[in-house]
PDB file of N, CA and C in Angstrom:
ATOM      1  N   UNK A   4      23.607  35.394   7.435  1.00  0.00           N
ATOM      2  CA  UNK A   4      24.016  34.356   6.502  1.00  0.00           C
ATOM      3  C   UNK A   4      24.184  34.974   5.117  1.00  0.00           C
ATOM      4  N   UNK A   5      25.250  34.646   4.454  1.00  0.00           N
ATOM      5  CA  UNK A   5      25.550  35.204   3.133  1.00  0.00           C
ATOM      6  C   UNK A   5      24.586  34.658   2.088  1.00  0.00           C
ATOM      7  N   UNK A   6      24.229  35.509   1.131  1.00  0.00           N
ATOM      8  CA  UNK A   6      23.376  35.090   0.027  1.00  0.00           C
ATOM      9  C   UNK A   6      24.202  34.261  -0.942  1.00  0.00           C
ATOM     10  N   UNK A   7      23.810  33.059  -1.184  1.00  0.00           N
ATOM     11  CA  UNK A   7      24.562  32.168  -2.073  1.00  0.00           C
ATOM     12  C   UNK A   7      24.000  32.247  -3.474  1.00  0.00           C
ATOM     13  N   UNK A   8      24.889  32.230  -4.458  1.00  0.00           N
ATOM     14  CA  UNK A   8      24.442  32.319  -5.846  1.00  0.00           C
ATOM     15  C   UNK A   8      23.911  30.995  -6.363  1.00  0.00           C
ATOM     16  N   UNK A   9      24.193  29.930  -5.650  1.00  0.00           N
ATOM     17  CA  UNK A   9      23.791  28.615  -6.144  1.00  0.00           C
ATOM     18  C   UNK A   9      23.586  27.676  -4.968  1.00  0.00           C
ATOM     19  N   UNK A  10      22.477  26.986  -4.936  1.00  0.00           N
ATOM     20  CA  UNK A  10      22.249  25.977  -3.918  1.00  0.00           C
ATOM     21  C   UNK A  10      22.830  24.681  -4.455  1.00  0.00           C
ATOM     22  N   UNK A  11      23.807  24.139  -3.748  1.00  0.00           N
ATOM     23  CA  UNK A  11      24.520  22.971  -4.263  1.00  0.00           C
ATOM     24  C   UNK A  11      23.763  21.680  -3.976  1.00  0.00           C
ATOM     25  N   UNK A  12      22.662  21.537  -4.657  1.00  0.00           N
ATOM     26  CA  UNK A  12      21.878  20.317  -4.581  1.00  0.00           C
ATOM     27  C   UNK A  12      21.927  19.672  -5.951  1.00  0.00           C
ATOM     28  N   UNK A  13      22.519  18.489  -6.027  1.00  0.00           N
ATOM     29  CA  UNK A  13      22.595  17.812  -7.316  1.00  0.00           C
ATOM     30  C   UNK A  13      21.222  17.304  -7.727  1.00  0.00           C
ATOM     31  N   UNK A  14      20.939  17.457  -8.992  1.00  0.00           N
ATOM     32  CA  UNK A  14      19.706  16.943  -9.567  1.00  0.00           C
ATOM     33  C   UNK A  14      20.019  15.691 -10.377  1.00  0.00           C
ATOM     34  N   UNK A  15      19.007  14.984 -10.802  1.00  0.00           N
ATOM     35  CA  UNK A  15      19.151  13.812 -11.673  1.00  0.00           C
ATOM     36  C   UNK A  15      20.010  12.722 -11.038  1.00  0.00           C
ATOM     37  N   UNK A  16      19.841  12.465  -9.755  1.00  0.00           N
ATOM     38  CA  UNK A  16      20.499  11.343  -9.112  1.00  0.00           C
ATOM     39  C   UNK A  16      21.956  11.541  -8.785  1.00  0.00           C
ATOM     40  N   UNK A  17      22.503  12.704  -9.017  1.00  0.00           N
ATOM     41  CA  UNK A  17      23.866  12.995  -8.612  1.00  0.00           C
ATOM     42  C   UNK A  17      24.950  12.465  -9.520  1.00  0.00           C
ATOM     43  N   UNK A  18      24.612  11.872 -10.652  1.00  0.00           N
ATOM     44  CA  UNK A  18      25.653  11.365 -11.540  1.00  0.00           C
ATOM     45  C   UNK A  18      26.001  12.415 -12.586  1.00  0.00           C
ATOM     46  N   UNK A  19      27.210  12.296 -13.119  1.00  0.00           N
ATOM     47  CA  UNK A  19      27.635  13.222 -14.168  1.00  0.00           C
ATOM     48  C   UNK A  19      26.787  13.045 -15.420  1.00  0.00           C
ATOM     49  N   UNK A  20      26.579  14.143 -16.127  1.00  0.00           N
ATOM     50  CA  UNK A  20      25.892  14.109 -17.412  1.00  0.00           C
ATOM     51  C   UNK A  20      26.892  14.477 -18.489  1.00  0.00           C
ATOM     52  N   UNK A  21      26.641  14.046 -19.704  1.00  0.00           N
ATOM     53  CA  UNK A  21      27.468  14.415 -20.844  1.00  0.00           C
ATOM     54  C   UNK A  21      26.694  15.384 -21.719  1.00  0.00           C
ATOM     55  N   UNK A  22      27.434  16.253 -22.405  1.00  0.00           N
ATOM     56  CA  UNK A  22      26.793  17.197 -23.296  1.00  0.00           C
ATOM     57  C   UNK A  22      27.790  17.831 -24.240  1.00  0.00           C
ATOM     58  N   UNK A  23      27.266  18.712 -25.079  1.00  0.00           N
ATOM     59  CA  UNK A  23      28.061  19.424 -26.075  1.00  0.00           C
ATOM     60  C   UNK A  23      27.842  20.921 -25.886  1.00  0.00           C
ATOM     61  N   UNK A  24      28.925  21.681 -25.927  1.00  0.00           N
ATOM     62  CA  UNK A  24      28.814  23.129 -25.772  1.00  0.00           C
ATOM     63  C   UNK A  24      28.057  23.689 -26.973  1.00  0.00           C
ATOM     64  N   UNK A  25      26.923  24.320 -26.713  1.00  0.00           N
ATOM     65  CA  UNK A  25      26.106  24.917 -27.771  1.00  0.00           C
ATOM     66  C   UNK A  25      26.726  26.246 -28.185  1.00  0.00           C
ATOM     67  N   UNK A  26      27.040  27.093 -27.200  1.00  0.00           N
ATOM     68  CA  UNK A  26      27.793  28.327 -27.426  1.00  0.00           C
ATOM     69  C   UNK A  26      28.333  28.800 -26.085  1.00  0.00           C
ATOM     70  N   UNK A  27      29.416  29.558 -26.149  1.00  0.00           N
ATOM     71  CA  UNK A  27      30.033  30.115 -24.943  1.00  0.00           C
ATOM     72  C   UNK A  27      30.688  31.435 -25.306  1.00  0.00           C
ATOM     73  N   UNK A  28      30.331  32.500 -24.589  1.00  0.00           N
ATOM     74  CA  UNK A  28      30.903  33.823 -24.810  1.00  0.00           C
ATOM     75  C   UNK A  28      32.002  34.034 -23.776  1.00  0.00           C
ATOM     76  N   UNK A  29      33.259  33.930 -24.202  1.00  0.00           N
ATOM     77  CA  UNK A  29      34.396  34.042 -23.282  1.00  0.00           C
ATOM     78  C   UNK A  29      34.489  35.428 -22.654  1.00  0.00           C
ATOM     79  N   UNK A  30      34.082  36.471 -23.387  1.00  0.00           N
ATOM     80  CA  UNK A  30      34.137  37.837 -22.845  1.00  0.00           C
ATOM     81  C   UNK A  30      33.151  38.028 -21.700  1.00  0.00           C
ATOM     82  N   UNK A  31      31.967  37.450 -21.841  1.00  0.00           N
ATOM     83  CA  UNK A  31      30.945  37.577 -20.799  1.00  0.00           C
ATOM     84  C   UNK A  31      31.036  36.454 -19.767  1.00  0.00           C
ATOM     85  N   UNK A  32      31.688  35.345 -20.134  1.00  0.00           N
ATOM     86  CA  UNK A  32      31.921  34.266 -19.182  1.00  0.00           C
ATOM     87  C   UNK A  32      30.769  33.312 -18.963  1.00  0.00           C
ATOM     88  N   UNK A  33      29.900  33.176 -19.964  1.00  0.00           N
ATOM     89  CA  UNK A  33      28.812  32.218 -19.822  1.00  0.00           C
ATOM     90  C   UNK A  33      28.359  31.705 -21.176  1.00  0.00           C
ATOM     91  N   UNK A  34      27.548  30.649 -21.146  1.00  0.00           N
ATOM     92  CA  UNK A  34      27.002  30.068 -22.359  1.00  0.00           C
ATOM     93  C   UNK A  34      26.026  28.965 -22.018  1.00  0.00           C
ATOM     94  N   UNK A  35      25.827  28.058 -22.973  1.00  0.00           N
ATOM     95  CA  UNK A  35      24.895  26.958 -22.773  1.00  0.00           C
ATOM     96  C   UNK A  35      25.488  25.652 -23.281  1.00  0.00           C
ATOM     97  N   UNK A  36      25.158  24.580 -22.567  1.00  0.00           N
ATOM     98  CA  UNK A  36      25.537  23.223 -22.939  1.00  0.00           C
ATOM     99  C   UNK A  36      24.261  22.497 -23.333  1.00  0.00           C
ATOM    100  N   UNK A  37      24.308  21.774 -24.453  1.00  0.00           N
ATOM    101  CA  UNK A  37      23.177  20.936 -24.849  1.00  0.00           C
ATOM    102  C   UNK A  37      23.377  19.565 -24.232  1.00  0.00           C
ATOM    103  N   UNK A  38      22.430  19.166 -23.399  1.00  0.00           N
ATOM    104  CA  UNK A  38      22.499  17.850 -22.763  1.00  0.00           C
ATOM    105  C   UNK A  38      22.187  16.763 -23.781  1.00  0.00           C
ATOM    106  N   UNK A  39      22.512  15.522 -23.431  1.00  0.00           N
ATOM    107  CA  UNK A  39      22.245  14.401 -24.335  1.00  0.00           C
ATOM    108  C   UNK A  39      20.758  14.250 -24.635  1.00  0.00           C
ATOM    109  N   UNK A  40      19.892  14.675 -23.703  1.00  0.00           N
ATOM    110  CA  UNK A  40      18.447  14.563 -23.928  1.00  0.00           C
ATOM    111  C   UNK A  40      17.892  15.717 -24.761  1.00  0.00           C
ATOM    112  N   UNK A  41      18.781  16.642 -25.182  1.00  0.00           N
ATOM    113  CA  UNK A  41      18.376  17.740 -26.046  1.00  0.00           C
ATOM    114  C   UNK A  41      18.095  19.048 -25.333  1.00  0.00           C
ATOM    115  N   UNK A  42      17.909  19.014 -24.014  1.00  0.00           N
ATOM    116  CA  UNK A  42      17.666  20.244 -23.262  1.00  0.00           C
ATOM    117  C   UNK A  42      18.964  21.020 -23.087  1.00  0.00           C
ATOM    118  N   UNK A  43      18.847  22.337 -22.982  1.00  0.00           N
ATOM    119  CA  UNK A  43      20.009  23.199 -22.756  1.00  0.00           C
ATOM    120  C   UNK A  43      20.136  23.519 -21.277  1.00  0.00           C
ATOM    121  N   UNK A  44      21.376  23.693 -20.826  1.00  0.00           N
ATOM    122  CA  UNK A  44      21.634  24.076 -19.443  1.00  0.00           C
ATOM    123  C   UNK A  44      22.660  25.211 -19.433  1.00  0.00           C
ATOM    124  N   UNK A  45      22.419  26.209 -18.599  1.00  0.00           N
ATOM    125  CA  UNK A  45      23.298  27.368 -18.466  1.00  0.00           C
ATOM    126  C   UNK A  45      24.638  26.941 -17.870  1.00  0.00           C
ATOM    127  N   UNK A  46      25.727  27.566 -18.338  1.00  0.00           N
ATOM    128  CA  UNK A  46      27.052  27.319 -17.753  1.00  0.00           C
ATOM    129  C   UNK A  46      27.769  28.653 -17.567  1.00  0.00           C
ATOM    130  N   UNK A  47      28.342  28.841 -16.376  1.00  0.00           N
ATOM    131  CA  UNK A  47      29.136  30.031 -16.050  1.00  0.00           C
ATOM    132  C   UNK A  47      30.594  29.605 -15.990  1.00  0.00           C
ATOM    133  N   UNK A  48      31.518  30.510 -16.351  1.00  0.00           N
ATOM    134  CA  UNK A  48      32.940  30.150 -16.390  1.00  0.00           C
ATOM    135  C   UNK A  48      33.439  29.623 -15.051  1.00  0.00           C
ATOM    136  N   UNK A  49      32.856  30.066 -13.950  1.00  0.00           N
ATOM    137  CA  UNK A  49      33.310  29.619 -12.629  1.00  0.00           C
ATOM    138  C   UNK A  49      33.017  28.141 -12.382  1.00  0.00           C
ATOM    139  N   UNK A  50      32.154  27.524 -13.210  1.00  0.00           N
ATOM    140  CA  UNK A  50      31.816  26.111 -13.060  1.00  0.00           C
ATOM    141  C   UNK A  50      32.790  25.195 -13.798  1.00  0.00           C
ATOM    142  N   UNK A  51      33.702  25.775 -14.587  1.00  0.00           N
ATOM    143  CA  UNK A  51      34.649  24.987 -15.379  1.00  0.00           C
ATOM    144  C   UNK A  51      35.838  24.605 -14.502  1.00  0.00           C
ATOM    145  N   UNK A  52      36.150  23.308 -14.450  1.00  0.00           N
ATOM    146  CA  UNK A  52      37.271  22.844 -13.639  1.00  0.00           C
ATOM    147  C   UNK A  52      38.588  23.072 -14.370  1.00  0.00           C
ATOM    148  N   UNK A  53      39.677  23.057 -13.614  1.00  0.00           N
ATOM    149  CA  UNK A  53      41.003  23.207 -14.204  1.00  0.00           C
ATOM    150  C   UNK A  53      41.616  24.552 -13.888  1.00  0.00           C
ATOM    151  N   UNK A  54      42.879  24.697 -14.256  1.00  0.00           N
ATOM    152  CA  UNK A  54      43.633  25.917 -14.009  1.00  0.00           C
ATOM    153  C   UNK A  54      43.642  26.798 -15.251  1.00  0.00           C
ATOM    154  N   UNK A  55      44.025  28.044 -15.058  1.00  0.00           N
ATOM    155  CA  UNK A  55      44.176  28.960 -16.185  1.00  0.00           C
ATOM    156  C   UNK A  55      42.865  29.570 -16.621  1.00  0.00           C
ATOM    157  N   UNK A  56      42.867  30.111 -17.843  1.00  0.00           N
ATOM    158  CA  UNK A  56      41.700  30.780 -18.408  1.00  0.00           C
ATOM    159  C   UNK A  56      40.583  29.765 -18.613  1.00  0.00           C
ATOM    160  N   UNK A  57      39.417  30.038 -18.073  1.00  0.00           N
ATOM    161  CA  UNK A  57      38.307  29.092 -18.129  1.00  0.00           C
ATOM    162  C   UNK A  57      37.327  29.493 -19.219  1.00  0.00           C
ATOM    163  N   UNK A  58      37.349  28.718 -20.291  1.00  0.00           N
ATOM    164  CA  UNK A  58      36.482  28.974 -21.426  1.00  0.00           C
ATOM    165  C   UNK A  58      36.122  27.648 -22.077  1.00  0.00           C
ATOM    166  N   UNK A  59      35.070  27.652 -22.873  1.00  0.00           N
ATOM    167  CA  UNK A  59      34.644  26.475 -23.619  1.00  0.00           C
ATOM    168  C   UNK A  59      34.508  26.851 -25.085  1.00  0.00           C
ATOM    169  N   UNK A  60      34.641  25.849 -25.952  1.00  0.00           N
ATOM    170  CA  UNK A  60      34.520  26.054 -27.394  1.00  0.00           C
ATOM    171  C   UNK A  60      33.230  25.415 -27.900  1.00  0.00           C
ATOM    172  N   UNK A  61      32.580  26.066 -28.845  1.00  0.00           N
ATOM    173  CA  UNK A  61      31.382  25.514 -29.466  1.00  0.00           C
ATOM    174  C   UNK A  61      31.682  24.126 -30.015  1.00  0.00           C
ATOM    175  N   UNK A  62      30.812  23.161 -29.721  1.00  0.00           N
ATOM    176  CA  UNK A  62      30.979  21.795 -30.195  1.00  0.00           C
ATOM    177  C   UNK A  62      31.822  20.917 -29.288  1.00  0.00           C
ATOM    178  N   UNK A  63      32.435  21.489 -28.266  1.00  0.00           N
ATOM    179  CA  UNK A  63      33.297  20.739 -27.350  1.00  0.00           C
ATOM    180  C   UNK A  63      32.453  19.804 -26.478  1.00  0.00           C
ATOM    181  N   UNK A  64      32.944  18.582 -26.274  1.00  0.00           N
ATOM    182  CA  UNK A  64      32.281  17.612 -25.418  1.00  0.00           C
ATOM    183  C   UNK A  64      32.676  17.874 -23.970  1.00  0.00           C
ATOM    184  N   UNK A  65      31.687  17.823 -23.072  1.00  0.00           N
ATOM    185  CA  UNK A  65      31.935  18.065 -21.656  1.00  0.00           C
ATOM    186  C   UNK A  65      31.137  17.084 -20.805  1.00  0.00           C
ATOM    187  N   UNK A  66      31.571  16.966 -19.556  1.00  0.00           N
ATOM    188  CA  UNK A  66      30.871  16.184 -18.548  1.00  0.00           C
ATOM    189  C   UNK A  66      30.615  17.137 -17.385  1.00  0.00           C
ATOM    190  N   UNK A  67      29.461  17.027 -16.724  1.00  0.00           N
ATOM    191  CA  UNK A  67      29.099  18.020 -15.715  1.00  0.00           C
ATOM    192  C   UNK A  67      28.010  17.505 -14.784  1.00  0.00           C
ATOM    193  N   UNK A  68      27.872  18.184 -13.648  1.00  0.00           N
ATOM    194  CA  UNK A  68      26.747  18.002 -12.736  1.00  0.00           C
ATOM    195  C   UNK A  68      25.721  19.072 -13.075  1.00  0.00           C
ATOM    196  N   UNK A  69      24.503  18.882 -12.612  1.00  0.00           N
ATOM    197  CA  UNK A  69      23.497  19.932 -12.709  1.00  0.00           C
ATOM    198  C   UNK A  69      23.073  20.283 -11.289  1.00  0.00           C
ATOM    199  N   UNK A  70      23.089  21.574 -10.989  1.00  0.00           N
ATOM    200  CA  UNK A  70      22.655  22.068  -9.684  1.00  0.00           C
ATOM    201  C   UNK A  70      21.546  23.093  -9.894  1.00  0.00           C
ATOM    202  N   UNK A  71      20.795  23.362  -8.855  1.00  0.00           N
ATOM    203  CA  UNK A  71      19.729  24.350  -8.922  1.00  0.00           C
ATOM    204  C   UNK A  71      20.283  25.706  -8.523  1.00  0.00           C
ATOM    205  N   UNK A  72      20.317  26.634  -9.474  1.00  0.00           N
ATOM    206  CA  UNK A  72      20.788  27.990  -9.219  1.00  0.00           C
ATOM    207  C   UNK A  72      19.623  28.925  -8.950  1.00  0.00           C
ATOM    208  N   UNK A  73      19.912  30.207  -8.793  1.00  0.00           N
ATOM    209  CA  UNK A  73      18.866  31.203  -8.533  1.00  0.00           C
ATOM    210  C   UNK A  73      17.848  31.283  -9.658  1.00  0.00           C
ATOM    211  N   UNK A  74      18.282  31.016 -10.889  1.00  0.00           N
ATOM    212  CA  UNK A  74      17.393  31.140 -12.050  1.00  0.00           C
ATOM    213  C   UNK A  74      17.092  29.802 -12.705  1.00  0.00           C
ATOM    214  N   UNK A  75      17.280  28.722 -11.973  1.00  0.00           N
ATOM    215  CA  UNK A  75      16.983  27.404 -12.507  1.00  0.00           C
ATOM    216  C   UNK A  75      18.223  26.547 -12.617  1.00  0.00           C
ATOM    217  N   UNK A  76      18.104  25.399 -13.285  1.00  0.00           N
ATOM    218  CA  UNK A  76      19.230  24.469 -13.391  1.00  0.00           C
ATOM    219  C   UNK A  76      20.427  25.091 -14.099  1.00  0.00           C
ATOM    220  N   UNK A  77      21.621  24.747 -13.623  1.00  0.00           N
ATOM    221  CA  UNK A  77      22.845  25.196 -14.277  1.00  0.00           C
ATOM    222  C   UNK A  77      23.920  24.137 -14.105  1.00  0.00           C
ATOM    223  N   UNK A  78      24.903  24.176 -14.996  1.00  0.00           N
ATOM    224  CA  UNK A  78      26.000  23.213 -14.962  1.00  0.00           C
ATOM    225  C   UNK A  78      26.968  23.558 -13.836  1.00  0.00           C
ATOM    226  N   UNK A  79      27.559  22.518 -13.244  1.00  0.00           N
ATOM    227  CA  UNK A  79      28.587  22.676 -12.215  1.00  0.00           C
ATOM    228  C   UNK A  79      29.645  21.608 -12.454  1.00  0.00           C
ATOM    229  N   UNK A  80      30.840  21.834 -11.949  1.00  0.00           N
ATOM    230  CA  UNK A  80      31.930  20.851 -12.064  1.00  0.00           C
ATOM    231  C   UNK A  80      32.130  20.402 -13.510  1.00  0.00           C
ATOM    232  N   UNK A  81      32.196  21.359 -14.422  1.00  0.00           N
ATOM    233  CA  UNK A  81      32.301  21.070 -15.855  1.00  0.00           C
ATOM    234  C   UNK A  81      33.716  20.606 -16.186  1.00  0.00           C
ATOM    235  N   UNK A  82      33.814  19.432 -16.806  1.00  0.00           N
ATOM    236  CA  UNK A  82      35.093  18.844 -17.202  1.00  0.00           C
ATOM    237  C   UNK A  82      35.115  18.727 -18.723  1.00  0.00           C
ATOM    238  N   UNK A  83      36.159  19.270 -19.341  1.00  0.00           N
ATOM    239  CA  UNK A  83      36.321  19.145 -20.796  1.00  0.00           C
ATOM    240  C   UNK A  83      36.780  17.730 -21.111  1.00  0.00           C
ATOM    241  N   UNK A  84      36.171  17.116 -22.121  1.00  0.00           N
ATOM    242  CA  UNK A  84      36.542  15.745 -22.515  1.00  0.00           C
ATOM    243  C   UNK A  84      37.440  15.765 -23.728  1.00  0.00           C
TER     244      UNK A  84
END
């Protein structure tokens, strides 16, 4: 069985959460989103939906799921608002 980088189990009842991009490094392909409750969640470029170059801008509003990754909670299915 292949080692998966992320176990796709939704947390927090499976509904989308809203947040603001705290910072995102486009060269490295990751950053953090500040959730509405104030906690930060890791985001990888592969979690961003849409076509083309996948990046986020500081201060940008997003909607996302939270899944349990190898190193703890991380954003998934990130949609730019």
